[in-house]
């Protein structure tokens, strides 16, 4: 059977993609950001996942205001890189895993989570920046990726609680897939940031630190934090952090396992452009 | 029953909810059209003519022409859509965000390098700093 071996959490700032694509990673401004991922790149190479289930949000690239799915699972064989207005990032296209994605959709929908199934969509920096941070500049991404897009553009995003419970349903689906795949689940976005209005530039290190602590040790309690706390404390775009709870909800310890996950890596840095960068790697035991 | 909006007392922040989305539909869809290189070129060649192809309000068009992002947001624009205008102008997200704060580009950048805008005094409208 397939199993989830680890979860990865990371911010997905567009400027990080630009810095990578323009060869600025060694500049004093960017060096501390990328240094935070040196361990992670090596770790991913050693882990050799067969599939990455990647939770992210689209930033008005695949989905305009014509269609705003709360949860959308990418079931296509491949996904092209979106032109977000600056031209597409020079990174490989993403190869999907239609069979596992279809299995997850069928299982999760029957488990009461009404996903939107997407057979054609471009993927934006929300998905490609985490891959770049974790993989560097490969000619092809190391394994198939199942894109899972969450609406955080039009209020309300799904609640943290809903995301956490969905993570559990996704886990159940993956563990009932009868090929022995090593699957990782990634939650991306955040941490504190606000991109709009006179309060733009908001960073709340205390909130972020507490969020990381609780994500590790008390995800159940953290999942009950209401939207308004994210907006007020972590900025209007900080609400992306609910996506981390999907990945966390899929881990062993909150699904009947007896041992907490191992914190393989933890990193936090301010700033990347407008945003606080947070990153965690949790391994199942 | 009207929409529950617990977020209207957050200073300097507009939450893009159903009402804003309805108000800004055409403005945001115009922005979306700038994802195509040929549309970016047409917009740059004659901004007013390009905007006139969209059923936007005159206020929305003037806000776009002035690159007044705060005004665009007040009229229903969403930052992820408005970012396409900035991209068309060759601006970074930091330049766009900074332009809404009344700070110069350098001031905003330095604030971010210094740890960002503090949450203290920025949780509630009218709160003492």
XYZ file of C-alpha atoms in Angstrom:
414
model
C 0.000 0.000 0.000
C 1.003 3.619 -0.457
C 2.145 5.492 2.627
C 2.868 9.059 3.636
C 6.456 9.217 4.834
C 6.830 12.914 5.574
C 5.303 16.357 5.332
C 7.028 19.526 4.201
C 5.903 23.091 4.912
C 7.207 26.184 3.173
C 6.343 29.702 2.074
C 6.059 30.297 -1.678
C 6.931 33.940 -2.367
C 7.105 34.891 -6.102
C 10.255 36.965 -5.556
C 12.035 33.785 -4.423
C 11.273 32.317 -7.845
C 12.542 35.467 -9.525
C 15.739 35.419 -7.440
C 16.342 31.801 -8.441
C 15.566 32.392 -12.096
C 17.794 35.496 -12.292
C 20.719 33.845 -10.496
C 20.573 36.082 -7.419
C 20.711 33.335 -4.797
C 24.221 34.282 -3.622
C 23.352 37.947 -3.072
C 23.498 39.020 0.601
C 19.737 39.693 0.601
C 18.824 36.214 -0.659
C 21.628 34.046 0.653
C 20.102 33.530 4.120
C 16.786 32.501 2.541
C 18.288 29.822 0.324
C 20.679 28.639 3.001
C 17.618 27.611 4.980
C 16.896 25.025 2.280
C 20.377 23.510 1.837
C 19.553 20.700 4.234
C 16.142 20.195 2.643
C 17.495 19.699 -0.872
C 19.861 17.003 0.328
C 17.112 15.426 2.418
C 14.712 15.260 -0.532
C 17.358 13.576 -2.701
C 17.816 10.915 -0.063
C 14.111 10.405 0.573
C 13.297 9.778 -3.101
C 9.530 10.192 -2.847
C 7.485 8.548 -5.610
C 4.805 11.240 -5.527
C 4.425 14.654 -3.912
C 0.907 15.753 -2.971
C 1.373 19.503 -3.063
C -1.150 21.782 -1.358
C -0.897 25.364 -2.588
C -3.052 28.251 -3.673
C -3.509 29.639 -7.124
C -2.972 33.415 -7.329
C -5.538 34.309 -9.984
C -3.665 32.395 -12.667
C -5.462 29.093 -13.266
C -8.676 30.417 -11.780
C -10.091 33.857 -12.518
C -13.256 35.187 -10.889
C -15.212 33.033 -13.342
C -14.643 29.965 -11.226
C -13.460 29.832 -7.602
C -13.184 26.265 -6.329
C -12.508 25.974 -2.604
C -10.586 22.711 -3.058
C -9.350 21.618 -6.497
C -7.377 18.451 -7.197
C -5.267 18.273 -10.365
C -5.860 14.922 -12.059
C -4.089 15.694 -15.362
C -1.065 13.858 -16.763
C 0.866 17.126 -16.848
C 0.557 20.782 -15.925
C 2.066 23.744 -17.779
C 3.776 26.657 -16.024
C 1.554 29.764 -15.980
C 2.463 33.167 -17.399
C 1.581 35.285 -14.366
C 2.279 38.511 -16.217
C 6.087 38.449 -16.129
C 6.260 35.531 -18.600
C 6.310 31.870 -17.460
C 9.069 30.870 -15.016
C 11.831 28.914 -16.791
C 11.178 25.722 -14.859
C 10.112 22.237 -15.958
C 6.470 21.426 -16.480
C 4.911 19.354 -13.724
C 4.141 15.704 -14.345
C 1.012 14.582 -12.535
C -0.118 11.223 -11.229
C -3.623 10.861 -12.696
C -4.195 7.407 -11.270
C -3.423 8.244 -7.664
C -5.085 11.669 -8.000
C -8.256 10.041 -9.315
C -8.186 7.533 -6.497
C -7.794 10.293 -3.913
C -10.629 12.319 -5.453
C -12.967 9.347 -5.419
C -12.115 8.422 -1.842
C -12.149 11.939 -0.388
C -15.419 12.932 -2.057
C -17.074 9.834 -0.636
C -15.638 10.916 2.699
C -17.772 14.107 2.490
C -15.179 16.555 1.085
C -16.572 17.912 -2.174
C -13.475 18.439 -4.290
C -13.415 20.051 -7.711
C -11.682 17.786 -10.223
C -9.407 19.624 -12.645
C -8.146 17.943 -15.801
C -6.539 21.028 -17.264
C -4.847 23.850 -15.386
C -1.628 25.823 -15.417
C 0.327 25.909 -12.177
C 1.775 29.125 -10.768
C 4.528 30.176 -8.339
C 2.494 28.804 -5.437
C 3.458 25.347 -6.659
C 6.714 25.925 -8.555
C 8.527 27.999 -5.902
C 8.298 25.254 -3.247
C 9.571 22.748 -5.823
C 12.457 25.062 -6.722
C 13.344 25.632 -3.073
C 13.404 21.895 -2.404
C 14.939 20.712 -5.710
C 17.065 23.552 -7.083
C 17.277 23.759 -10.871
C 16.674 20.244 -12.244
C 15.875 19.579 -15.919
C 12.838 17.687 -14.711
C 11.209 17.573 -11.256
C 12.299 14.467 -9.340
C 8.865 12.815 -9.226
C 5.222 13.240 -10.203
C 3.290 15.908 -8.317
C -0.429 16.079 -7.558
C -1.389 19.763 -7.398
C -4.055 20.544 -4.833
C -5.275 24.137 -5.019
C -7.071 25.859 -2.131
C -9.001 29.092 -2.546
C -7.471 31.851 -0.462
C -8.175 34.642 -2.968
C -11.829 35.381 -2.239
C -12.883 35.394 1.408
C -13.654 33.060 3.064
C -10.887 30.531 2.613
C -11.834 27.163 4.090
C -11.426 27.086 7.868
C -8.323 25.694 9.491
C -10.482 22.976 10.974
C -11.858 21.966 7.569
C -8.334 21.850 6.161
C -7.087 19.719 9.029
C -9.954 17.230 8.669
C -9.423 17.134 4.906
C -5.792 16.212 5.534
C -7.010 13.191 7.459
C -9.292 12.160 4.597
C -6.460 12.553 2.080
C -4.280 10.363 4.247
C -6.967 7.685 4.392
C -7.245 7.830 0.607
C -3.501 7.547 0.011
C -3.121 4.676 2.465
C -5.840 2.729 0.660
C -4.040 2.936 -2.697
C -2.646 -0.467 -3.464
C 0.728 0.362 -4.967
C 3.688 0.665 -2.577
C 4.333 4.360 -3.171
C 6.359 6.643 -0.949
C 4.206 9.783 -0.832
C 5.060 13.144 0.687
C 2.479 15.808 1.440
C 3.494 19.442 1.294
C 1.627 22.430 2.703
C 2.714 25.796 1.327
C 2.079 29.539 1.644
C 2.423 31.998 4.522
C 3.870 32.873 6.870
C 2.800 36.319 8.088
C 2.472 38.799 5.243
C 0.158 41.433 3.876
C 0.431 42.580 0.281
C -2.272 45.225 0.184
C -3.353 48.521 1.660
C -1.597 50.853 4.103
C -0.864 47.888 6.434
C 1.190 46.132 3.706
C 4.497 44.813 4.964
C 3.064 43.435 8.195
C 5.210 40.735 9.809
C 4.419 39.030 13.103
C 7.334 36.888 14.176
C 5.730 36.013 17.493
C 2.624 34.678 15.751
C 4.703 32.735 13.242
C 6.898 31.164 15.919
C 3.853 30.143 17.910
C 2.214 28.755 14.756
C 5.257 26.581 14.031
C 5.384 25.366 17.639
C 1.710 24.479 17.678
C 1.741 22.924 14.217
C 4.342 20.505 15.531
C 2.944 19.858 19.011
C -0.747 20.816 19.001
C -2.195 20.724 15.466
C -5.613 19.772 16.846
C -5.791 22.946 18.946
C -4.250 25.076 16.199
C -6.854 23.897 13.708
C -9.526 25.673 15.767
C -8.027 29.133 15.278
C -10.635 31.305 13.514
C -9.997 33.188 10.247
C -10.048 36.574 11.902
C -7.010 35.672 14.016
C -5.012 34.879 10.887
C -6.126 38.109 9.202
C -5.535 40.342 12.198
C -2.310 38.762 13.457
C -0.629 37.384 10.321
C -1.936 39.801 7.667
C -4.612 39.478 5.010
C -2.427 37.070 3.007
C -1.206 35.231 6.106
C -4.415 33.237 5.893
C -2.586 30.989 3.428
C -1.306 29.211 6.532
C -4.546 27.189 6.749
C -3.054 25.087 3.937
C -0.313 23.848 6.260
C -3.021 22.171 8.328
C -3.988 19.928 5.400
C -0.492 18.461 5.336
C -0.337 18.231 9.121
C -3.689 16.435 9.310
C -2.276 13.668 7.119
C 0.469 12.652 9.574
C 0.546 9.417 11.600
C 0.348 10.843 15.104
C -3.031 12.493 14.540
C -4.460 9.405 12.837
C -4.055 6.791 15.535
C -0.253 6.601 15.500
C 1.431 6.588 18.888
C 4.599 8.550 18.151
C 4.891 12.242 17.278
C 6.689 13.084 14.032
C 10.398 13.841 14.024
C 11.185 17.493 13.322
C 13.872 16.972 10.709
C 14.313 20.645 9.887
C 12.990 24.023 11.006
C 13.786 27.403 9.492
C 12.467 30.954 9.760
C 13.669 34.142 8.124
C 12.445 37.695 7.539
C 12.128 38.965 4.868
C 11.722 37.554 1.409
C 10.246 40.555 -0.364
C 7.071 41.241 1.697
C 6.939 37.944 3.514
C 8.184 35.952 6.490
C 9.623 32.655 5.241
C 8.888 29.597 7.338
C 9.884 26.028 6.631
C 9.459 22.707 8.412
C 10.116 19.077 7.607
C 8.276 16.475 9.690
C 8.938 12.760 9.274
C 6.449 10.135 10.269
C 7.483 7.567 12.852
C -29.242 38.504 7.164
C -26.276 40.505 5.920
C -22.801 39.048 5.576
C -20.918 38.622 8.818
C -17.753 40.710 8.518
C -15.594 40.388 11.623
C -12.664 41.921 9.735
C -13.812 45.514 9.158
C -11.944 46.779 12.234
C -8.513 45.675 10.953
C -6.627 48.848 9.994
C -5.347 49.481 6.456
C -6.855 46.243 5.189
C -9.612 45.420 2.719
C -10.821 41.851 2.732
C -11.763 40.632 -0.724
C -15.141 39.164 0.114
C -18.237 38.425 -1.946
C -19.287 42.078 -2.068
C -15.888 43.342 -3.179
C -15.676 40.538 -5.693
C -19.021 41.485 -7.220
C -18.016 45.147 -7.402
C -14.619 44.374 -8.909
C -15.530 41.587 -11.314
C -14.746 43.391 -14.580
C -11.745 45.233 -13.133
C -10.226 41.934 -12.036
C -11.083 40.162 -15.268
C -9.391 43.006 -17.192
C -6.288 42.366 -15.057
C -6.531 38.669 -15.840
C -6.387 39.436 -19.566
C -2.856 40.812 -19.022
C -1.588 37.270 -18.566
C -1.262 37.118 -22.362
C 1.784 38.826 -23.865
C -0.226 40.166 -26.839
C -2.747 41.776 -24.492
C 0.033 43.352 -22.434
C 1.410 44.856 -25.643
C -2.011 46.173 -26.715
C -2.649 47.649 -23.258
C 0.733 49.373 -23.225
C 0.186 50.785 -26.715
C -3.080 52.531 -25.721
C -4.175 51.993 -22.135
C -7.366 54.014 -22.345
C -8.563 52.251 -25.503
C -7.827 48.861 -24.004
C -9.690 49.721 -20.779
C -12.658 50.958 -22.802
C -13.114 47.429 -24.121
C -14.133 46.393 -20.590
C -17.442 47.202 -18.861
C -15.588 48.765 -15.922
C -16.740 51.940 -14.158
C -15.039 55.203 -15.059
C -13.615 55.362 -11.521
C -12.063 51.937 -11.935
C -10.499 52.924 -15.245
C -9.077 56.153 -13.791
C -7.651 54.250 -10.817
C -5.894 51.831 -13.179
C -4.540 54.659 -15.348
C -3.220 56.394 -12.198
C -1.813 53.071 -10.910
C -3.526 53.920 -7.635
C -3.687 50.448 -6.142
C -5.407 51.531 -2.928
C -8.162 53.077 -5.025
C -8.344 49.964 -7.216
C -8.800 47.846 -4.099
C -11.477 50.172 -2.723
C -13.323 49.681 -6.028
C -13.235 45.892 -5.832
C -9.775 45.048 -7.131
C -7.915 42.132 -5.627
C -4.167 42.319 -5.187
C -3.429 39.042 -6.973
C -5.304 40.315 -10.031
C -3.906 43.847 -9.765
C -0.424 42.323 -9.689
C -0.813 41.653 -13.420
C -0.811 45.427 -14.007
C 2.389 45.718 -11.998
C 3.899 42.827 -13.931
C 2.988 44.553 -17.180
C 4.781 47.664 -15.892
C 7.798 45.562 -14.888
C 7.221 46.159 -11.184
C 7.986 43.665 -8.441
C 5.447 42.654 -5.832
C 7.442 44.590 -3.275
C 7.205 47.769 -5.344
C 3.460 47.257 -5.704
C 2.863 46.551 -2.010
C 5.077 49.456 -0.994
C 3.175 51.842 -3.270
C 0.083 51.408 -1.081
C 1.764 52.429 2.164
C 2.710 56.039 1.513
C 6.368 55.099 1.903
C 9.101 55.469 -0.700
C 10.466 52.297 -2.292
C 13.638 52.544 -0.214
C 11.777 53.211 3.009
C 9.521 50.206 2.438
C 12.381 47.925 1.495
C 14.341 49.003 4.560
C 11.331 48.424 6.777
C 11.080 44.858 5.442
C 14.801 44.220 5.898
C 14.407 45.533 9.446
C 11.786 42.888 10.216
C 8.682 44.309 8.582
C 5.806 46.417 9.866
C 5.193 45.698 13.531
C 1.899 44.168 14.582
C 1.905 46.405 17.665
C -0.636 49.159 17.156
C -1.811 47.551 13.925
C -4.429 45.101 15.120
C -7.481 47.353 15.503
C -8.552 50.634 13.956
C -8.067 53.427 16.473
C -5.764 51.358 18.637
C -3.043 53.358 20.375
C 0.379 52.779 18.851
